[in-house]
Amino acid sequence: MEIHPPTTAYSERPSTVIAGAVVWTRTVLSANELPVLPDGCMDLLWMDGRLRVAGPDSRAASGPSRIGTRVHGMRFFPGTAPALLGVPGRELRDTRVELDELWPAALARRSVDTVAAAADPLIGLEAVAFERAAATEPPDPVLPWIVTRLGAGDSVAEIADAAGFSERQLRRMSLSAFGYGPKTLGRILRLQRALALIRAGKSFAETAAHAGYADQPHLARDVREFAGMPLRQLLSVQECNAA
């Protein structure tokens, strides 16, 4: 296996104020940073004294490449960020947007000041999210259920029928909440499930069967589409970063 030096240092913990959210810190160690894979989530990012939003990715995204750059982030459970931000997920897909482009200038500036003044930027991010959650309507409670069903491998037709929606209604809701349709979100969640199985020691063939792929080549095609590199190369880089 080709050996790559670690490209990032990464740590995370569950948020103490927003259910299902995770706060994290990433430090760039190499200009050849590991790509950020789609996971169905959106993040609020703090970097270089600025706040920006990372929309839901439909393909691997590049992070900052300057060695020594530290990014603090808050990753929201799929479907929860658009209600908090006041922007449909489909408008943010595959984008990185400055917060002041989404919120009134005074609100964005106050949020920047909150994070900048915090002893720990992660606590500052949580404070911003908590304030917004108190001032906005909560996301539709059906959304986590949809994510769970898609993550379990249920079909779009099965989920729509169980929820009492048409498939068209489910797609409209998904575009707004997740940034893409339920089929795409299901594929992304399946990929994340497959990578977790491989890290747990499953063979590629076992992983394909357990994660819901037709076969191992099907898994390989999805990895190449979403990650932009072959499965073995992706795992090689991830393993070295985890070392």
PDB file of C-alpha atoms in Angstrom:
ATOM      1  CA  MET A   1       0.000   0.000   0.000  1.00  0.00           C
ATOM      2  CA  GLU A   2       1.314   3.436  -0.888  1.00  0.00           C
ATOM      3  CA  ILE A   3       2.071   5.463   2.237  1.00  0.00           C
ATOM      4  CA  HIS A   4       0.977   9.087   2.465  1.00  0.00           C
ATOM      5  CA  PRO A   5       1.975  11.459   5.268  1.00  0.00           C
ATOM      6  CA  PRO A   6      -0.904  12.792   7.376  1.00  0.00           C
ATOM      7  CA  THR A   7      -2.492  15.838   5.764  1.00  0.00           C
ATOM      8  CA  THR A   8      -4.689  17.026   8.639  1.00  0.00           C
ATOM      9  CA  ALA A   9      -5.076  16.818  12.401  1.00  0.00           C
ATOM     10  CA  TYR A  10      -8.736  16.423  13.315  1.00  0.00           C
ATOM     11  CA  SER A  11     -10.819  16.180  16.495  1.00  0.00           C
ATOM     12  CA  GLU A  12     -14.540  16.385  17.211  1.00  0.00           C
ATOM     13  CA  ARG A  13     -17.123  16.114  19.967  1.00  0.00           C
ATOM     14  CA  PRO A  14     -20.932  16.122  20.143  1.00  0.00           C
ATOM     15  CA  SER A  15     -22.476  19.548  20.540  1.00  0.00           C
ATOM     16  CA  THR A  16     -23.854  20.268  23.986  1.00  0.00           C
ATOM     17  CA  VAL A  17     -26.525  22.684  22.720  1.00  0.00           C
ATOM     18  CA  ILE A  18     -27.837  21.432  19.350  1.00  0.00           C
ATOM     19  CA  ALA A  19     -29.146  17.872  19.147  1.00  0.00           C
ATOM     20  CA  GLY A  20     -27.370  15.754  16.566  1.00  0.00           C
ATOM     21  CA  ALA A  21     -24.707  18.382  15.827  1.00  0.00           C
ATOM     22  CA  VAL A  22     -20.959  17.886  16.136  1.00  0.00           C
ATOM     23  CA  VAL A  23     -18.285  20.531  16.706  1.00  0.00           C
ATOM     24  CA  TRP A  24     -14.838  19.880  15.279  1.00  0.00           C
ATOM     25  CA  THR A  25     -11.384  21.295  14.662  1.00  0.00           C
ATOM     26  CA  ARG A  26      -9.142  20.570  11.671  1.00  0.00           C
ATOM     27  CA  THR A  27      -5.547  21.724  11.215  1.00  0.00           C
ATOM     28  CA  VAL A  28      -3.892  21.504   7.794  1.00  0.00           C
ATOM     29  CA  LEU A  29      -0.553  19.673   7.977  1.00  0.00           C
ATOM     30  CA  SER A  30       0.106  19.254   4.258  1.00  0.00           C
ATOM     31  CA  ALA A  31      -0.797  21.017   1.032  1.00  0.00           C
ATOM     32  CA  ASN A  32      -2.227  17.687  -0.215  1.00  0.00           C
ATOM     33  CA  GLU A  33      -5.204  17.726   2.102  1.00  0.00           C
ATOM     34  CA  LEU A  34      -7.610  14.794   2.251  1.00  0.00           C
ATOM     35  CA  PRO A  35     -10.827  15.621   0.334  1.00  0.00           C
ATOM     36  CA  VAL A  36     -13.986  16.231   2.328  1.00  0.00           C
ATOM     37  CA  LEU A  37     -16.512  13.565   1.343  1.00  0.00           C
ATOM     38  CA  PRO A  38     -20.264  14.176   1.009  1.00  0.00           C
ATOM     39  CA  ASP A  39     -22.156  13.244   4.173  1.00  0.00           C
ATOM     40  CA  GLY A  40     -25.533  14.982   3.789  1.00  0.00           C
ATOM     41  CA  CYS A  41     -24.586  17.604   6.390  1.00  0.00           C
ATOM     42  CA  MET A  42     -24.017  21.359   6.406  1.00  0.00           C
ATOM     43  CA  ASP A  43     -21.396  23.127   8.508  1.00  0.00           C
ATOM     44  CA  LEU A  44     -20.881  26.540  10.067  1.00  0.00           C
ATOM     45  CA  LEU A  45     -17.151  27.307   9.732  1.00  0.00           C
ATOM     46  CA  TRP A  46     -14.810  29.668  11.593  1.00  0.00           C
ATOM     47  CA  MET A  47     -11.525  30.368   9.813  1.00  0.00           C
ATOM     48  CA  ASP A  48      -9.257  33.415   9.690  1.00  0.00           C
ATOM     49  CA  GLY A  49     -11.696  35.449  11.769  1.00  0.00           C
ATOM     50  CA  ARG A  50     -14.617  34.856   9.397  1.00  0.00           C
ATOM     51  CA  LEU A  51     -17.811  32.831   9.510  1.00  0.00           C
ATOM     52  CA  ARG A  52     -18.988  30.948   6.456  1.00  0.00           C
ATOM     53  CA  VAL A  53     -21.414  28.162   5.644  1.00  0.00           C
ATOM     54  CA  ALA A  54     -20.450  24.949   3.896  1.00  0.00           C
ATOM     55  CA  GLY A  55     -23.474  23.722   1.992  1.00  0.00           C
ATOM     56  CA  PRO A  56     -24.336  20.061   1.424  1.00  0.00           C
ATOM     57  CA  ASP A  57     -21.790  18.466  -0.892  1.00  0.00           C
ATOM     58  CA  SER A  58     -22.733  16.190  -3.754  1.00  0.00           C
ATOM     59  CA  ARG A  59     -19.072  15.425  -4.526  1.00  0.00           C
ATOM     60  CA  ALA A  60     -15.731  15.557  -2.744  1.00  0.00           C
ATOM     61  CA  ALA A  61     -14.745  19.093  -1.769  1.00  0.00           C
ATOM     62  CA  SER A  62     -11.317  20.604  -1.225  1.00  0.00           C
ATOM     63  CA  GLY A  63     -10.470  22.208   2.074  1.00  0.00           C
ATOM     64  CA  PRO A  64      -7.937  24.963   2.744  1.00  0.00           C
ATOM     65  CA  SER A  65      -4.456  24.090   1.486  1.00  0.00           C
ATOM     66  CA  ARG A  66      -2.283  26.538   3.449  1.00  0.00           C
ATOM     67  CA  ILE A  67      -0.201  24.574   5.938  1.00  0.00           C
ATOM     68  CA  GLY A  68      -1.018  25.552   9.506  1.00  0.00           C
ATOM     69  CA  THR A  69      -4.550  26.740   8.734  1.00  0.00           C
ATOM     70  CA  ARG A  70      -6.944  25.805  11.518  1.00  0.00           C
ATOM     71  CA  VAL A  71     -10.664  25.514  10.871  1.00  0.00           C
ATOM     72  CA  HIS A  72     -13.279  25.209  13.590  1.00  0.00           C
ATOM     73  CA  GLY A  73     -16.684  23.959  12.548  1.00  0.00           C
ATOM     74  CA  MET A  74     -20.136  22.915  13.637  1.00  0.00           C
ATOM     75  CA  ARG A  75     -21.654  20.120  11.578  1.00  0.00           C
ATOM     76  CA  PHE A  76     -25.445  19.894  11.670  1.00  0.00           C
ATOM     77  CA  PHE A  77     -27.424  16.677  11.331  1.00  0.00           C
ATOM     78  CA  PRO A  78     -28.854  16.338   7.791  1.00  0.00           C
ATOM     79  CA  GLY A  79     -31.911  18.528   7.291  1.00  0.00           C
ATOM     80  CA  THR A  80     -31.500  20.724  10.380  1.00  0.00           C
ATOM     81  CA  ALA A  81     -29.317  23.602   9.116  1.00  0.00           C
ATOM     82  CA  PRO A  82     -31.677  25.200   6.535  1.00  0.00           C
ATOM     83  CA  ALA A  83     -34.282  26.025   9.198  1.00  0.00           C
ATOM     84  CA  LEU A  84     -31.545  27.524  11.388  1.00  0.00           C
ATOM     85  CA  LEU A  85     -29.981  29.522   8.555  1.00  0.00           C
ATOM     86  CA  GLY A  86     -33.216  30.511   6.852  1.00  0.00           C
ATOM     87  CA  VAL A  87     -31.956  29.303   3.455  1.00  0.00           C
ATOM     88  CA  PRO A  88     -33.149  26.211   1.522  1.00  0.00           C
ATOM     89  CA  GLY A  89     -30.497  23.545   1.233  1.00  0.00           C
ATOM     90  CA  ARG A  90     -30.736  23.419  -2.560  1.00  0.00           C
ATOM     91  CA  GLU A  91     -29.453  27.017  -2.753  1.00  0.00           C
ATOM     92  CA  LEU A  92     -26.296  26.072  -0.862  1.00  0.00           C
ATOM     93  CA  ARG A  93     -25.443  22.755  -2.524  1.00  0.00           C
ATOM     94  CA  ASP A  94     -21.709  22.442  -3.321  1.00  0.00           C
ATOM     95  CA  THR A  95     -20.982  25.978  -2.101  1.00  0.00           C
ATOM     96  CA  ARG A  96     -18.983  27.784   0.591  1.00  0.00           C
ATOM     97  CA  VAL A  97     -20.735  31.073   1.386  1.00  0.00           C
ATOM     98  CA  GLU A  98     -19.821  33.929   3.725  1.00  0.00           C
ATOM     99  CA  LEU A  99     -22.396  34.235   6.505  1.00  0.00           C
ATOM    100  CA  ASP A 100     -22.999  37.918   5.755  1.00  0.00           C
ATOM    101  CA  GLU A 101     -24.279  36.876   2.321  1.00  0.00           C
ATOM    102  CA  LEU A 102     -27.078  34.915   3.999  1.00  0.00           C
ATOM    103  CA  TRP A 103     -27.915  36.979   7.087  1.00  0.00           C
ATOM    104  CA  PRO A 104     -28.454  40.706   7.657  1.00  0.00           C
ATOM    105  CA  ALA A 105     -25.116  42.463   8.124  1.00  0.00           C
ATOM    106  CA  ALA A 106     -25.743  43.348  11.777  1.00  0.00           C
ATOM    107  CA  LEU A 107     -26.687  39.776  12.695  1.00  0.00           C
ATOM    108  CA  ALA A 108     -23.698  38.308  10.847  1.00  0.00           C
ATOM    109  CA  ARG A 109     -21.348  40.817  12.471  1.00  0.00           C
ATOM    110  CA  ARG A 110     -22.709  40.053  15.937  1.00  0.00           C
ATOM    111  CA  SER A 111     -22.190  36.343  15.289  1.00  0.00           C
ATOM    112  CA  VAL A 112     -18.576  36.942  14.243  1.00  0.00           C
ATOM    113  CA  ASP A 113     -18.028  38.987  17.403  1.00  0.00           C
ATOM    114  CA  THR A 114     -19.523  36.176  19.518  1.00  0.00           C
ATOM    115  CA  VAL A 115     -17.093  33.581  18.153  1.00  0.00           C
ATOM    116  CA  ALA A 116     -14.124  35.940  18.252  1.00  0.00           C
ATOM    117  CA  ALA A 117     -14.766  36.774  21.909  1.00  0.00           C
ATOM    118  CA  ALA A 118     -15.196  33.152  23.039  1.00  0.00           C
ATOM    119  CA  ALA A 119     -12.390  31.431  24.941  1.00  0.00           C
ATOM    120  CA  ASP A 120     -12.843  28.492  22.547  1.00  0.00           C
ATOM    121  CA  PRO A 121     -14.171  29.049  18.993  1.00  0.00           C
ATOM    122  CA  LEU A 122     -16.228  25.847  19.288  1.00  0.00           C
ATOM    123  CA  ILE A 123     -18.090  27.306  22.261  1.00  0.00           C
ATOM    124  CA  GLY A 124     -18.603  30.481  20.243  1.00  0.00           C
ATOM    125  CA  LEU A 125     -20.059  28.514  17.325  1.00  0.00           C
ATOM    126  CA  GLU A 126     -22.413  26.733  19.689  1.00  0.00           C
ATOM    127  CA  ALA A 127     -23.511  30.070  21.148  1.00  0.00           C
ATOM    128  CA  VAL A 128     -24.325  31.403  17.673  1.00  0.00           C
ATOM    129  CA  ALA A 129     -26.287  28.261  16.788  1.00  0.00           C
ATOM    130  CA  PHE A 130     -28.140  28.269  20.113  1.00  0.00           C
ATOM    131  CA  GLU A 131     -29.194  31.887  19.658  1.00  0.00           C
ATOM    132  CA  ARG A 132     -30.465  31.187  16.136  1.00  0.00           C
ATOM    133  CA  ALA A 133     -32.299  28.035  17.233  1.00  0.00           C
ATOM    134  CA  ALA A 134     -34.132  30.064  19.888  1.00  0.00           C
ATOM    135  CA  ALA A 135     -35.196  32.630  17.277  1.00  0.00           C
ATOM    136  CA  THR A 136     -36.304  30.272  14.480  1.00  0.00           C
ATOM    137  CA  GLU A 137     -38.847  27.524  13.964  1.00  0.00           C
ATOM    138  CA  PRO A 138     -37.444  24.023  14.494  1.00  0.00           C
ATOM    139  CA  PRO A 139     -36.982  21.767  11.467  1.00  0.00           C
ATOM    140  CA  ASP A 140     -39.802  19.430  10.484  1.00  0.00           C
ATOM    141  CA  PRO A 141     -39.653  16.414  12.856  1.00  0.00           C
ATOM    142  CA  VAL A 142     -40.206  14.056   9.929  1.00  0.00           C
ATOM    143  CA  LEU A 143     -36.749  14.894   8.530  1.00  0.00           C
ATOM    144  CA  PRO A 144     -34.671  12.782  10.957  1.00  0.00           C
ATOM    145  CA  TRP A 145     -37.030   9.891  10.294  1.00  0.00           C
ATOM    146  CA  ILE A 146     -36.438  10.251   6.545  1.00  0.00           C
ATOM    147  CA  VAL A 147     -32.675  10.278   7.123  1.00  0.00           C
ATOM    148  CA  THR A 148     -32.910   7.164   9.277  1.00  0.00           C
ATOM    149  CA  ARG A 149     -34.969   5.309   6.687  1.00  0.00           C
ATOM    150  CA  LEU A 150     -32.642   6.324   3.847  1.00  0.00           C
ATOM    151  CA  GLY A 151     -29.643   5.371   5.956  1.00  0.00           C
ATOM    152  CA  ALA A 152     -31.163   1.941   6.508  1.00  0.00           C
ATOM    153  CA  GLY A 153     -31.404   1.443   2.750  1.00  0.00           C
ATOM    154  CA  ASP A 154     -35.167   1.878   2.282  1.00  0.00           C
ATOM    155  CA  SER A 155     -36.284   2.945  -1.177  1.00  0.00           C
ATOM    156  CA  VAL A 156     -37.700   6.370  -1.969  1.00  0.00           C
ATOM    157  CA  ALA A 157     -41.044   4.766  -2.845  1.00  0.00           C
ATOM    158  CA  GLU A 158     -41.186   2.918   0.493  1.00  0.00           C
ATOM    159  CA  ILE A 159     -40.393   6.057   2.477  1.00  0.00           C
ATOM    160  CA  ALA A 160     -42.886   8.225   0.596  1.00  0.00           C
ATOM    161  CA  ASP A 161     -45.609   5.638   1.064  1.00  0.00           C
ATOM    162  CA  ALA A 162     -44.906   5.251   4.802  1.00  0.00           C
ATOM    163  CA  ALA A 163     -44.928   9.035   5.289  1.00  0.00           C
ATOM    164  CA  GLY A 164     -48.114   9.536   3.282  1.00  0.00           C
ATOM    165  CA  PHE A 165     -46.334  11.636   0.617  1.00  0.00           C
ATOM    166  CA  SER A 166     -46.102  11.326  -3.100  1.00  0.00           C
ATOM    167  CA  GLU A 167     -42.578  10.782  -4.378  1.00  0.00           C
ATOM    168  CA  ARG A 168     -42.726  14.269  -5.880  1.00  0.00           C
ATOM    169  CA  GLN A 169     -43.618  15.779  -2.492  1.00  0.00           C
ATOM    170  CA  LEU A 170     -40.789  13.875  -0.836  1.00  0.00           C
ATOM    171  CA  ARG A 171     -38.356  15.147  -3.445  1.00  0.00           C
ATOM    172  CA  ARG A 172     -39.436  18.786  -2.953  1.00  0.00           C
ATOM    173  CA  MET A 173     -39.070  18.462   0.810  1.00  0.00           C
ATOM    174  CA  SER A 174     -35.677  16.810   0.427  1.00  0.00           C
ATOM    175  CA  LEU A 175     -34.311  19.465  -1.929  1.00  0.00           C
ATOM    176  CA  SER A 176     -35.216  22.162   0.587  1.00  0.00           C
ATOM    177  CA  ALA A 177     -34.019  20.319   3.690  1.00  0.00           C
ATOM    178  CA  PHE A 178     -31.025  18.332   2.440  1.00  0.00           C
ATOM    179  CA  GLY A 179     -29.966  20.140  -0.710  1.00  0.00           C
ATOM    180  CA  TYR A 180     -30.625  17.205  -3.019  1.00  0.00           C
ATOM    181  CA  GLY A 181     -33.279  14.609  -3.666  1.00  0.00           C
ATOM    182  CA  PRO A 182     -33.802  11.577  -1.429  1.00  0.00           C
ATOM    183  CA  LYS A 183     -32.174   9.188  -3.904  1.00  0.00           C
ATOM    184  CA  THR A 184     -28.920  11.176  -3.872  1.00  0.00           C
ATOM    185  CA  LEU A 185     -28.982  11.497  -0.088  1.00  0.00           C
ATOM    186  CA  GLY A 186     -29.576   7.751   0.165  1.00  0.00           C
ATOM    187  CA  ARG A 187     -26.533   7.059  -2.010  1.00  0.00           C
ATOM    188  CA  ILE A 188     -24.380   9.394   0.091  1.00  0.00           C
ATOM    189  CA  LEU A 189     -25.508   7.754   3.333  1.00  0.00           C
ATOM    190  CA  ARG A 190     -24.882   4.318   1.783  1.00  0.00           C
ATOM    191  CA  LEU A 191     -21.334   5.379   0.915  1.00  0.00           C
ATOM    192  CA  GLN A 192     -20.695   6.567   4.471  1.00  0.00           C
ATOM    193  CA  ARG A 193     -22.123   3.279   5.759  1.00  0.00           C
ATOM    194  CA  ALA A 194     -19.829   1.320   3.429  1.00  0.00           C
ATOM    195  CA  LEU A 195     -16.714   3.214   4.525  1.00  0.00           C
ATOM    196  CA  ALA A 196     -17.585   2.559   8.170  1.00  0.00           C
ATOM    197  CA  LEU A 197     -17.903  -1.172   7.437  1.00  0.00           C
ATOM    198  CA  ILE A 198     -14.526  -1.253   5.679  1.00  0.00           C
ATOM    199  CA  ARG A 199     -12.876   0.558   8.587  1.00  0.00           C
ATOM    200  CA  ALA A 200     -14.428  -2.059  10.890  1.00  0.00           C
ATOM    201  CA  GLY A 201     -12.622  -4.806   8.983  1.00  0.00           C
ATOM    202  CA  LYS A 202     -15.140  -5.961   6.376  1.00  0.00           C
ATOM    203  CA  SER A 203     -13.814  -6.982   2.982  1.00  0.00           C
ATOM    204  CA  PHE A 204     -14.851  -4.971  -0.066  1.00  0.00           C
ATOM    205  CA  ALA A 205     -17.199  -7.771  -1.178  1.00  0.00           C
ATOM    206  CA  GLU A 206     -18.758  -8.101   2.293  1.00  0.00           C
ATOM    207  CA  THR A 207     -19.133  -4.345   2.507  1.00  0.00           C
ATOM    208  CA  ALA A 208     -20.894  -4.138  -0.853  1.00  0.00           C
ATOM    209  CA  ALA A 209     -23.387  -6.818   0.228  1.00  0.00           C
ATOM    210  CA  HIS A 210     -24.044  -5.397   3.698  1.00  0.00           C
ATOM    211  CA  ALA A 211     -24.285  -1.762   2.575  1.00  0.00           C
ATOM    212  CA  GLY A 212     -26.794  -2.473  -0.186  1.00  0.00           C
ATOM    213  CA  TYR A 213     -24.699  -2.337  -3.359  1.00  0.00           C
ATOM    214  CA  ALA A 214     -25.391  -4.707  -6.233  1.00  0.00           C
ATOM    215  CA  ASP A 215     -21.778  -5.893  -6.134  1.00  0.00           C
ATOM    216  CA  GLN A 216     -18.222  -4.756  -5.441  1.00  0.00           C
ATOM    217  CA  PRO A 217     -17.827  -2.911  -8.787  1.00  0.00           C
ATOM    218  CA  HIS A 218     -20.989  -0.945  -7.932  1.00  0.00           C
ATOM    219  CA  LEU A 219     -19.354   0.145  -4.656  1.00  0.00           C
ATOM    220  CA  ALA A 220     -16.160   1.085  -6.503  1.00  0.00           C
ATOM    221  CA  ARG A 221     -18.072   3.231  -9.021  1.00  0.00           C
ATOM    222  CA  ASP A 222     -19.895   5.131  -6.270  1.00  0.00           C
ATOM    223  CA  VAL A 223     -16.646   5.779  -4.405  1.00  0.00           C
ATOM    224  CA  ARG A 224     -14.966   7.114  -7.533  1.00  0.00           C
ATOM    225  CA  GLU A 225     -17.990   9.320  -8.322  1.00  0.00           C
ATOM    226  CA  PHE A 226     -18.330  10.851  -4.860  1.00  0.00           C
ATOM    227  CA  ALA A 227     -14.688  10.819  -3.709  1.00  0.00           C
ATOM    228  CA  GLY A 228     -12.972  11.503  -7.015  1.00  0.00           C
ATOM    229  CA  MET A 229     -10.478   8.675  -6.489  1.00  0.00           C
ATOM    230  CA  PRO A 230     -10.387   4.861  -6.371  1.00  0.00           C
ATOM    231  CA  LEU A 231     -11.456   3.117  -3.169  1.00  0.00           C
ATOM    232  CA  ARG A 232      -7.999   1.783  -2.248  1.00  0.00           C
ATOM    233  CA  GLN A 233      -6.414   5.210  -2.688  1.00  0.00           C
ATOM    234  CA  LEU A 234      -9.091   6.841  -0.533  1.00  0.00           C
ATOM    235  CA  LEU A 235      -8.628   4.285   2.225  1.00  0.00           C
ATOM    236  CA  SER A 236      -4.852   4.611   2.077  1.00  0.00           C
ATOM    237  CA  VAL A 237      -5.010   8.354   2.633  1.00  0.00           C
ATOM    238  CA  GLN A 238      -7.671   8.077   5.363  1.00  0.00           C
ATOM    239  CA  GLU A 239      -5.732   5.409   7.252  1.00  0.00           C
ATOM    240  CA  CYS A 240      -2.575   7.514   7.284  1.00  0.00           C
ATOM    241  CA  ASN A 241      -4.518  10.527   8.569  1.00  0.00           C
ATOM    242  CA  ALA A 242      -6.020   8.409  11.328  1.00  0.00           C
ATOM    243  CA  ALA A 243      -2.585   7.083  12.385  1.00  0.00           C
TER     244      ALA A 243
END
